[in-house]
CSV table of C-alpha atoms in Angstrom, one decimal:
chain,number,residue,atom,x,y,z
A,6,MET,CA,-43.7,-11.8,1.6
A,7,GLU,CA,-40.7,-11.0,-0.6
A,8,ILE,CA,-38.8,-13.5,-2.8
A,9,ASP,CA,-35.3,-12.4,-3.6
A,10,ARG,CA,-32.6,-14.6,-5.2
A,11,GLY,CA,-34.1,-17.8,-3.8
A,12,HIS,CA,-34.6,-16.4,-0.3
A,13,ALA,CA,-38.0,-15.6,1.3
A,14,TYR,CA,-38.4,-12.6,3.6
A,15,LEU,CA,-41.5,-11.9,5.7
A,16,HIS,CA,-42.2,-8.3,6.5
A,17,ILE,CA,-44.6,-7.6,9.3
A,18,PRO,CA,-45.3,-4.0,10.5
A,19,ALA,CA,-44.5,-3.6,14.3
A,20,GLY,CA,-46.5,-1.2,16.4
A,21,GLU,CA,-49.3,1.3,15.7
A,22,ASN,CA,-47.1,3.7,13.8
A,23,ALA,CA,-45.2,1.1,11.8
A,24,GLY,CA,-47.0,1.9,8.6
A,25,SER,CA,-48.0,-0.5,5.9
A,26,GLY,CA,-46.5,-3.9,5.1
A,27,TYR,CA,-45.1,-2.3,1.9
A,28,ALA,CA,-43.3,0.4,4.0
A,29,ALA,CA,-41.9,-2.4,6.2
A,30,TYR,CA,-40.8,-4.2,3.0
A,31,LEU,CA,-39.0,-1.1,1.7
A,32,ALA,CA,-37.3,-0.4,5.0
A,33,ALA,CA,-36.1,-4.0,5.3
A,34,ARG,CA,-34.9,-4.2,1.7
A,35,ALA,CA,-32.9,-1.0,2.1
A,36,GLU,CA,-31.3,-2.3,5.2
A,37,ARG,CA,-30.5,-5.6,3.6
A,38,GLU,CA,-29.0,-4.0,0.6
A,39,GLU,CA,-26.9,-1.7,2.8
A,40,ASN,CA,-25.6,-4.7,4.8
A,41,SER,CA,-24.9,-6.6,1.5
A,42,ALA,CA,-22.9,-3.7,0.2
A,43,THR,CA,-20.9,-3.6,3.4
A,44,ALA,CA,-20.3,-7.3,3.2
A,45,GLU,CA,-19.0,-6.9,-0.4
A,46,GLN,CA,-16.8,-4.0,0.6
A,47,VAL,CA,-15.1,-6.0,3.4
A,48,ARG,CA,-14.6,-8.9,1.0
A,49,LYS,CA,-13.2,-6.7,-1.7
A,50,ASN,CA,-10.8,-5.0,0.7
A,51,ALA,CA,-9.5,-8.3,2.0
A,52,ALA,CA,-9.3,-9.7,-1.5
A,53,LYS,CA,-7.3,-6.8,-2.8
A,54,LYS,CA,-4.6,-7.4,-0.2
A,55,GLU,CA,-4.5,-11.1,-0.9
A,56,LEU,CA,-4.4,-10.6,-4.7
A,57,ALA,CA,-1.4,-8.3,-4.2
A,58,TRP,CA,0.2,-11.0,-2.1
A,59,LEU,CA,-0.4,-13.6,-4.7
A,60,ARG,CA,1.1,-11.4,-7.5
A,61,ARG,CA,4.3,-10.9,-5.4
A,62,GLY,CA,4.6,-14.6,-4.7
A,63,ALA,CA,4.9,-16.1,-1.2
A,64,PRO,CA,8.3,-15.6,0.4
A,65,ALA,CA,10.3,-18.8,1.0
A,66,ARG,CA,9.4,-20.1,4.4
A,67,THR,CA,8.2,-23.3,6.0
A,68,ALA,CA,4.9,-21.9,7.1
A,69,LYS,CA,3.0,-23.7,4.3
A,70,PRO,CA,1.9,-20.8,2.1
A,71,LYS,CA,-0.3,-23.2,0.0
A,72,ALA,CA,-3.0,-23.0,2.7
A,73,ARG,CA,-3.0,-19.2,2.4
A,74,ILE,CA,-3.0,-19.3,-1.4
A,75,ALA,CA,-6.0,-21.6,-1.4
A,76,ALA,CA,-7.8,-19.4,1.2
A,77,ALA,CA,-7.0,-16.2,-0.8
A,78,GLU,CA,-8.3,-17.7,-4.0
A,79,ALA,CA,-11.5,-18.7,-2.3
A,80,LEU,CA,-11.9,-15.3,-0.8
A,81,ILE,CA,-11.4,-13.6,-4.2
A,82,ALA,CA,-13.9,-15.9,-5.9
A,83,ASN,CA,-16.5,-15.7,-3.1
A,84,LYS,CA,-19.3,-13.2,-3.1
A,85,PRO,CA,-22.0,-12.6,-0.4
A,86,ASP,CA,-25.6,-13.2,-1.1
A,87,GLY,CA,-27.8,-10.3,-2.1
A,88,PRO,CA,-27.2,-7.4,-4.4
A,89,ALA,CA,-24.9,-4.6,-3.5
A,90,ARG,CA,-26.2,-1.2,-4.4
A,91,GLN,CA,-25.1,-0.1,-7.9
A,92,GLY,CA,-22.3,2.5,-7.7
A,93,GLU,CA,-21.8,2.1,-4.0
A,94,LEU,CA,-18.2,0.8,-4.2
A,95,GLY,CA,-17.0,2.8,-7.3
A,96,LEU,CA,-14.8,5.8,-7.1
A,97,ASP,CA,-13.5,8.0,-9.9
A,98,LEU,CA,-9.8,8.2,-9.0
A,99,GLY,CA,-9.4,11.3,-11.1
A,100,SER,CA,-6.0,10.8,-12.6
A,101,LYS,CA,-5.1,12.4,-15.9
A,102,ARG,CA,-4.6,10.0,-18.8
A,103,LEU,CA,-1.0,8.8,-19.1
A,104,GLY,CA,0.3,8.1,-22.6
A,105,SER,CA,2.5,5.2,-23.6
A,106,LYS,CA,5.6,7.1,-22.6
A,107,GLY,CA,6.3,7.7,-18.9
A,108,ILE,CA,9.7,8.7,-17.6
A,109,GLU,CA,13.0,7.5,-19.0
A,110,MET,CA,16.3,7.8,-17.1
A,111,LEU,CA,19.4,7.5,-19.3
A,112,GLY,CA,22.8,7.4,-17.7
A,113,VAL,CA,21.6,9.4,-14.8
A,114,GLY,CA,24.1,10.2,-12.0
A,115,PHE,CA,24.2,12.7,-9.2
A,116,THR,CA,27.2,13.9,-7.1
A,117,TRP,CA,26.9,16.4,-4.3
A,118,PRO,CA,29.4,19.3,-4.2
A,119,ASP,CA,31.4,17.6,-1.5
A,120,GLY,CA,32.1,14.8,-4.0
A,121,HIS,CA,29.7,12.2,-2.5
A,122,GLU,CA,28.2,10.3,-5.5
A,123,VAL,CA,24.8,8.9,-4.7
A,124,LEU,CA,23.9,7.6,-8.2
A,125,HIS,CA,26.1,6.5,-11.0
A,126,ALA,CA,25.1,6.0,-14.7
A,127,PHE,CA,21.6,4.7,-13.9
A,128,ASP,CA,19.2,3.6,-16.7
A,129,HIS,CA,15.6,2.8,-16.1
A,130,ALA,CA,12.2,3.5,-17.7
A,131,LEU,CA,9.0,4.1,-15.7
A,132,GLU,CA,6.0,3.0,-17.7
A,133,PRO,CA,2.3,3.2,-17.1
A,134,GLY,CA,1.3,0.8,-14.2
A,135,ASP,CA,4.8,0.6,-12.8
A,136,ARG,CA,5.0,0.5,-9.0
A,137,LEU,CA,8.6,1.0,-7.8
A,138,GLY,CA,9.9,1.0,-4.2
A,139,ILE,CA,13.2,2.7,-3.4
A,140,VAL,CA,15.2,1.3,-0.5
A,141,GLY,CA,18.7,1.8,0.9
A,142,PRO,CA,20.6,3.2,3.9
A,143,ASN,CA,20.3,6.8,5.1
A,144,GLY,CA,22.0,9.2,2.7
A,145,ALA,CA,21.9,6.7,-0.2
A,146,GLY,CA,20.1,9.1,-2.4
A,147,LYS,CA,16.5,7.9,-2.2
A,148,SER,CA,14.9,11.3,-1.8
A,149,THR,CA,17.5,12.8,-4.2
A,150,LEU,CA,16.3,10.4,-6.9
A,151,LEU,CA,12.7,11.5,-6.3
A,152,ASP,CA,13.7,15.1,-6.5
A,153,MET,CA,15.3,14.5,-9.9
A,154,ILE,CA,12.2,12.7,-11.2
A,155,ALA,CA,10.1,15.6,-10.0
A,156,GLY,CA,12.4,18.1,-11.6
A,157,ARG,CA,13.5,19.7,-8.4
A,158,LEU,CA,17.1,18.6,-8.9
A,159,THR,CA,19.1,18.3,-12.2
A,160,PRO,CA,21.3,15.2,-12.7
A,161,THR,CA,25.0,16.0,-12.7
A,162,VAL,CA,25.2,13.5,-15.6
A,163,GLY,CA,22.7,11.9,-17.9
A,164,THR,CA,19.1,12.9,-18.8
A,165,ILE,CA,15.6,12.3,-17.5
A,166,ASP,CA,13.1,12.4,-20.4
A,167,ILE,CA,9.5,13.1,-19.3
A,168,GLY,CA,6.6,12.0,-21.4
A,169,LYS,CA,4.3,14.8,-22.7
A,170,THR,CA,1.2,13.5,-20.8
A,171,VAL,CA,3.1,13.0,-17.5
A,172,LEU,CA,1.7,15.0,-14.5
A,173,VAL,CA,3.8,14.4,-11.3
A,174,GLY,CA,2.3,14.5,-7.8
A,175,TYR,CA,4.9,14.7,-5.1
A,176,TYR,CA,4.1,14.0,-1.4
A,177,ASP,CA,7.4,14.8,0.2
A,178,GLN,CA,8.5,15.0,3.8
A,179,LEU,CA,8.0,18.8,4.0
A,180,GLY,CA,4.5,18.9,2.6
A,181,LYS,CA,2.7,21.7,0.8
A,182,GLU,CA,2.6,25.1,2.4
A,183,LEU,CA,-0.8,25.7,4.0
A,184,ASP,CA,-2.7,29.0,4.6
A,185,LEU,CA,-3.9,28.4,8.1
A,186,SER,CA,-6.5,31.2,7.9
A,187,LYS,CA,-8.5,29.2,5.3
A,188,ARG,CA,-11.0,26.3,5.7
A,189,VAL,CA,-10.4,22.8,4.4
A,190,ARG,CA,-13.1,23.1,1.7
A,191,ASP,CA,-11.6,26.4,0.4
A,192,VAL,CA,-8.1,25.0,0.2
A,193,VAL,CA,-9.3,22.0,-1.7
A,194,ALA,CA,-11.4,24.0,-4.1
A,195,GLY,CA,-8.5,26.4,-4.9
A,196,ASP,CA,-9.3,28.7,-7.8
A,197,LYS,CA,-12.4,26.7,-8.8
A,198,GLY,CA,-14.4,28.4,-6.1
A,199,SER,CA,-16.1,25.2,-4.9
A,200,PRO,CA,-14.9,21.5,-4.8
A,201,SER,CA,-15.8,19.3,-7.8
A,202,VAL,CA,-17.5,16.0,-7.5
A,203,GLU,CA,-14.2,14.2,-7.7
A,204,ASP,CA,-12.8,16.5,-5.0
A,205,LEU,CA,-15.8,15.7,-2.7
A,206,ASN,CA,-15.3,12.0,-3.3
A,207,LEU,CA,-11.6,12.2,-2.3
A,208,MET,CA,-12.5,14.4,0.7
A,209,LYS,CA,-14.9,11.8,1.9
A,210,ARG,CA,-12.4,9.0,1.4
A,211,PHE,CA,-9.9,10.8,3.5
A,212,TRP,CA,-12.4,11.9,6.2
A,213,PHE,CA,-12.8,15.6,5.3
A,214,ASP,CA,-16.5,15.3,4.6
A,215,GLY,CA,-19.4,16.6,6.6
A,216,ASP,CA,-18.5,19.3,9.2
A,217,ALA,CA,-14.8,18.5,8.8
A,218,GLN,CA,-14.7,20.2,5.4
A,219,PHE,CA,-15.6,23.6,7.0
A,220,ALA,CA,-12.9,23.4,9.7
A,221,PRO,CA,-10.3,26.1,9.7
A,222,LEU,CA,-6.8,24.8,9.0
A,223,SER,CA,-5.6,26.4,12.2
A,224,THR,CA,-7.7,23.9,14.2
A,225,LEU,CA,-6.3,20.8,12.6
A,226,SER,CA,-3.8,18.6,14.3
A,227,GLY,CA,-0.4,17.9,12.8
A,228,GLY,CA,-1.5,14.5,11.6
A,229,GLU,CA,-4.7,16.0,10.1
A,230,ARG,CA,-2.6,18.7,8.2
A,231,ARG,CA,-0.4,15.9,6.8
A,232,ARG,CA,-3.5,14.0,5.7
A,233,LEU,CA,-4.8,17.2,4.0
A,234,GLN,CA,-1.4,17.7,2.3
A,235,LEU,CA,-1.7,14.1,0.9
A,236,LEU,CA,-5.3,14.9,-0.2
A,237,LEU,CA,-4.1,18.1,-2.0
A,238,THR,CA,-1.5,16.0,-3.8
A,239,LEU,CA,-4.1,13.6,-5.1
A,240,ILE,CA,-6.6,16.4,-5.9
A,241,GLU,CA,-4.2,17.6,-8.6
A,242,GLN,CA,-5.0,14.3,-10.5
A,243,PRO,CA,-1.4,13.2,-11.1
A,244,ASN,CA,-0.6,10.2,-13.2
A,245,VAL,CA,2.8,9.8,-11.6
A,246,LEU,CA,2.8,9.7,-7.8
A,247,LEU,CA,5.9,10.1,-5.8
A,248,LEU,CA,5.7,9.3,-2.1
A,249,ASP,CA,8.6,10.1,0.2
A,250,GLU,CA,8.3,8.4,3.6
A,251,PRO,CA,4.5,8.6,3.7
A,252,THR,CA,4.2,6.5,6.9
A,253,ASN,CA,6.2,9.0,9.0
A,254,ASP,CA,3.2,11.3,9.8
A,255,LEU,CA,0.1,9.5,8.6
A,256,ASP,CA,-2.1,7.5,11.0
A,257,LEU,CA,-2.9,3.9,10.3
A,258,ASP,CA,-6.4,4.6,9.1
A,259,THR,CA,-5.1,7.1,6.5
A,260,LEU,CA,-2.4,4.6,5.4
A,261,ARG,CA,-5.1,2.0,4.9
A,262,ALA,CA,-7.1,4.5,2.8
A,263,LEU,CA,-4.0,5.3,0.8
A,264,GLU,CA,-3.2,1.6,0.2
A,265,ASP,CA,-6.8,1.0,-1.0
A,266,TYR,CA,-6.6,4.1,-3.2
A,267,LEU,CA,-3.3,2.8,-4.8
A,268,ASP,CA,-4.9,-0.7,-5.3
A,269,ASP,CA,-7.1,0.8,-8.0
A,270,TRP,CA,-4.8,3.6,-9.3
A,271,PRO,CA,-3.7,3.2,-12.9
A,272,GLY,CA,-0.7,5.5,-13.0
A,273,ILE,CA,3.0,5.2,-12.0
A,274,VAL,CA,3.8,5.0,-8.3
A,275,VAL,CA,7.3,5.5,-6.8
A,276,VAL,CA,7.6,5.0,-3.0
A,277,VAL,CA,10.5,5.7,-0.6
A,278,SER,CA,9.8,4.3,2.8
A,279,HIS,CA,11.6,2.6,5.7
A,280,ASP,CA,8.3,0.8,6.4
A,281,ARG,CA,8.8,-2.5,4.7
A,282,ALA,CA,5.2,-3.6,5.2
A,283,PHE,CA,3.9,-0.5,3.4
A,284,ILE,CA,6.3,-1.0,0.5
A,285,ASP,CA,5.4,-4.7,0.2
A,286,ARG,CA,1.7,-3.8,0.0
A,287,THR,CA,2.1,-1.0,-2.6
A,288,VAL,CA,5.0,-1.8,-5.0
A,289,GLU,CA,5.9,-4.6,-7.4
A,290,GLU,CA,9.6,-3.8,-7.9
A,291,ILE,CA,12.4,-2.7,-5.7
A,292,LEU,CA,15.3,-0.3,-6.5
A,293,ALA,CA,18.0,-0.9,-4.0
A,294,LEU,CA,20.6,1.9,-3.6
A,295,ASP,CA,23.9,1.1,-1.9
A,296,GLY,CA,24.9,4.6,-0.9
A,297,GLU,CA,28.0,4.5,-3.1
A,298,GLY,CA,26.4,5.2,-6.5
A,299,GLY,CA,25.2,1.6,-7.2
A,300,ALA,CA,21.6,0.7,-7.9
A,301,ALA,CA,20.0,-2.7,-8.4
A,302,LEU,CA,16.5,-3.5,-9.6
A,303,VAL,CA,14.8,-6.5,-7.9
A,304,PRO,CA,11.3,-7.7,-8.9
A,305,GLY,CA,8.9,-8.2,-6.0
A,306,GLY,CA,8.9,-6.6,-2.6
A,307,VAL,CA,11.4,-6.1,0.2
A,308,ALA,CA,11.1,-9.7,1.2
A,309,THR,CA,12.4,-10.8,-2.2
A,310,TRP,CA,15.2,-8.2,-2.1
A,311,LEU,CA,16.3,-9.4,1.4
A,312,LYS,CA,16.3,-13.0,0.2
A,313,GLN,CA,18.5,-12.2,-2.9
A,314,ARG,CA,20.8,-10.1,-0.7
A,315,SER,CA,21.1,-13.1,1.7
A,316,ALA,CA,21.9,-15.4,-1.2
A,317,ARG,CA,24.6,-13.0,-2.5
A,318,THR,CA,26.4,-13.0,0.9
A,319,THR,CA,26.5,-16.8,1.1
A,320,THR,CA,27.1,-17.8,-2.6
A,321,PRO,CA,30.8,-16.7,-2.7
A,322,ARG,CA,31.8,-19.3,-0.2
A,323,SER,CA,31.8,-22.0,-2.9
A,324,ALA,CA,33.6,-19.8,-5.5
A,325,PRO,CA,37.4,-19.8,-4.9
A,326,ASN,CA,38.0,-17.2,-7.6
A,327,GLN,CA,35.9,-14.6,-5.7
A,328,ARG,CA,37.7,-14.8,-2.4
A,329,SER,CA,38.3,-11.0,-2.3
A,330,SER,CA,34.5,-10.3,-2.4
A,331,SER,CA,33.6,-13.1,0.0
A,332,THR,CA,35.7,-11.6,2.8
A,333,LYS,CA,33.3,-8.5,3.0
A,334,PRO,CA,30.4,-10.3,4.7
A,335,ALA,CA,32.7,-11.6,7.4
A,336,LYS,CA,33.1,-8.0,8.8
A,337,GLN,CA,29.3,-8.1,9.6
A,338,LYS,CA,29.3,-11.6,11.1
A,339,SER,CA,26.4,-12.0,13.5
A,340,SER,CA,27.2,-11.7,17.2
A,341,ARG,CA,24.6,-14.4,18.0
A,342,SER,CA,25.3,-18.1,17.8
A,343,PRO,CA,23.8,-20.3,15.1
A,344,SER,CA,21.9,-22.2,17.8
A,345,THR,CA,20.3,-18.9,19.1
A,346,LEU,CA,19.4,-17.9,15.5
A,347,ASN,CA,17.9,-21.3,14.7
A,348,ARG,CA,15.8,-21.1,17.8
A,349,LEU,CA,14.6,-17.6,16.9
A,350,ILE,CA,13.8,-18.7,13.4
A,351,ALA,CA,11.8,-21.7,14.7
A,352,ASN,CA,9.8,-19.4,17.0
A,353,VAL,CA,9.0,-17.1,14.1
A,354,GLU,CA,7.9,-20.0,11.9
A,355,LYS,CA,5.7,-21.3,14.7
A,356,ASP,CA,4.1,-17.9,15.1
A,357,MET,CA,3.6,-17.6,11.3
A,358,THR,CA,1.9,-20.9,11.2
A,359,LYS,CA,-0.4,-19.9,14.0
A,360,ARG,CA,-1.3,-16.6,12.4
A,361,THR,CA,-1.8,-18.0,8.9
A,362,THR,CA,-4.1,-20.6,10.4
A,363,ARG,CA,-6.2,-17.9,12.1
A,364,GLN,CA,-6.1,-15.9,8.8
A,365,THR,CA,-7.6,-18.9,6.9
A,366,ALA,CA,-10.3,-19.2,9.6
A,367,LEU,CA,-11.1,-15.5,9.2
A,368,TYR,CA,-11.6,-15.8,5.5
A,369,GLN,CA,-14.2,-18.5,6.2
A,370,ASP,CA,-15.8,-16.4,9.0
A,371,ILE,CA,-16.2,-13.5,6.5
A,372,ALA,CA,-17.8,-15.8,4.0
A,373,ASP,CA,-20.2,-17.2,6.6
A,374,ALA,CA,-21.0,-13.8,8.1
A,375,GLY,CA,-23.5,-13.0,5.3
A,376,ASN,CA,-25.0,-9.6,5.9
A,377,ASP,CA,-24.1,-9.2,9.6
A,378,HIS,CA,-22.8,-5.6,9.5
A,379,LYS,CA,-21.3,-5.5,12.9
A,380,LYS,CA,-19.6,-8.9,12.6
A,381,LEU,CA,-18.2,-8.1,9.2
A,382,ALA,CA,-16.7,-4.8,10.5
A,383,ALA,CA,-15.1,-6.6,13.4
A,384,LEU,CA,-13.7,-9.4,11.2
A,385,GLY,CA,-12.4,-6.9,8.7
A,386,GLU,CA,-10.5,-5.0,11.4
A,387,GLU,CA,-9.0,-8.2,12.8
A,388,LEU,CA,-8.0,-9.4,9.4
A,389,ALA,CA,-6.2,-6.1,8.5
A,390,ALA,CA,-4.2,-6.2,11.8
A,391,LEU,CA,-3.4,-9.9,11.2
A,392,GLN,CA,-2.1,-9.3,7.7
A,393,THR,CA,0.2,-6.6,9.0
A,394,THR,CA,1.5,-8.9,11.7
A,395,ILE,CA,2.1,-11.8,9.2
A,396,GLU,CA,4.0,-9.5,6.8
A,397,SER,CA,6.2,-8.3,9.7
A,398,LEU,CA,6.9,-11.9,10.7
A,399,GLU,CA,7.9,-12.8,7.1
A,400,THR,CA,10.4,-9.9,7.1
A,401,GLN,CA,11.7,-11.1,10.5
A,402,TRP,CA,12.2,-14.6,9.1
A,403,LEU,CA,14.2,-13.4,6.1
A,404,GLU,CA,16.3,-11.1,8.3
A,405,LEU,CA,17.1,-13.9,10.7
A,406,THR,CA,18.0,-16.4,7.9
A,407,GLU,CA,20.2,-13.7,6.3
A,408,GLU,CA,22.0,-13.2,9.7
A,409,LEU,CA,22.4,-17.0,10.0
A,410,GLY,CA,24.0,-17.1,6.6
A,411,SER,CA,26.5,-14.4,7.4
C-alpha cells in the first residue's frame, strides 16, 4: 500500500515472475510519474498558447471572448495531481546573453538601383524581449529589412547600430548550404567534434535524436533538410532571431516545436510571414510596410492591424476636410453586396461560437483526464488543431468586416 498526496495505491504482483510487492510499487510509481509529467506537459503547452492570446487581447467580435478568457485562466492555474519528474520539462535554450542594447535603426531608408524606395526614414529600436512581425504586400521590402538588420545589405540612408552583445541568427528562404556527404550529427557538431549537451537537447526537440542523428544528409527529404537548417540556426545560440517565411517549407509538427521554443526564448524575434496564424502566435507587435517607403508600428498581432486598417478606411467619411484621402478606399470597393457580407459574417460568428464552446469543454476534459496518457495526447492534438481554426476564423471575421466597411 502506498500513500501519496492523499491518494492510496495498492500494488499487487501479478504472475509468477512479477517479483516482489516493492518491485511492483516501483514500477507503478514510475509509470504514474511519467503519466503525470505528460499531463503537465499537455497543460503547459495549452496554457502557453492561451497566455499569449490573453496578452494580445481578444479581437473585437461577438463570439463572447469572456468564456474563453475564464477557461484560459482556469487552465493556466490548474495543475494535475501527482508530481512531475524534476527536470523533465526544462530545456536550456542556449542563447547568448543579450545586453541592455539591442538594435537601433535611425533614419533608415533603402532604395533599389531602379529607384524603387522600399523604406523611408525609419526609426525603431529592438530591445531584449521584443517580438516583431513584419507584414506587407509582395515587394514591400520585408526581406530587405531583415537583410539590413542581419548586415547583408547596407541602408542607402540612415544607420543601424548593433549592440556589442548581439548575435544574429537568420533563418532565410535560401537556408544554409549543406554538405550532403556528411551525417546530421557531424554537421551539428561542426568544429567541436561531437555535439554538446545543448546541441543534443535541440536535436531531440526537432526530431534528430536516436538513429536520425546518424543519417547522411543525402538521404533527408527537402522538408527534413529545411528542419536541419533551422536547427543549425538555433545551434549558433543567437540572441536575435530573424525568421523569413518559416512556414513555407516546415511541416506542422516542426512549426509547433518552433512556436513552443519561442514561447520560452528570451531574445529578440523578428518574423516575416504570410501565415497570419503563425505571426499572431509568435509576435507582440506588427510593422506594416506599404510598399511605397512607409512603415507603421501596431501593437498586437495581425488581427489588431487589420482592425486598425479597417477603421482608417471608414473614419474619413465623417471628416469633410479629408475628402481627398477618403476617395482612395472607393477604388477597392467590395464587389459583394452588404447583405452577402453580413450573412458571411454571421456564419463566421456562429462557427466561432461553436468552436470556442468546444475549446472550453476541451480545457475541462484536460483537467479531468488526470494521468490518462493516451487521452491527454488525443485531447492535446484536438486542442492544437482547434486553436489554429479559431485564429483563422478570427482573421476571416476581421477581413469581412473590413470589406463591409469599404
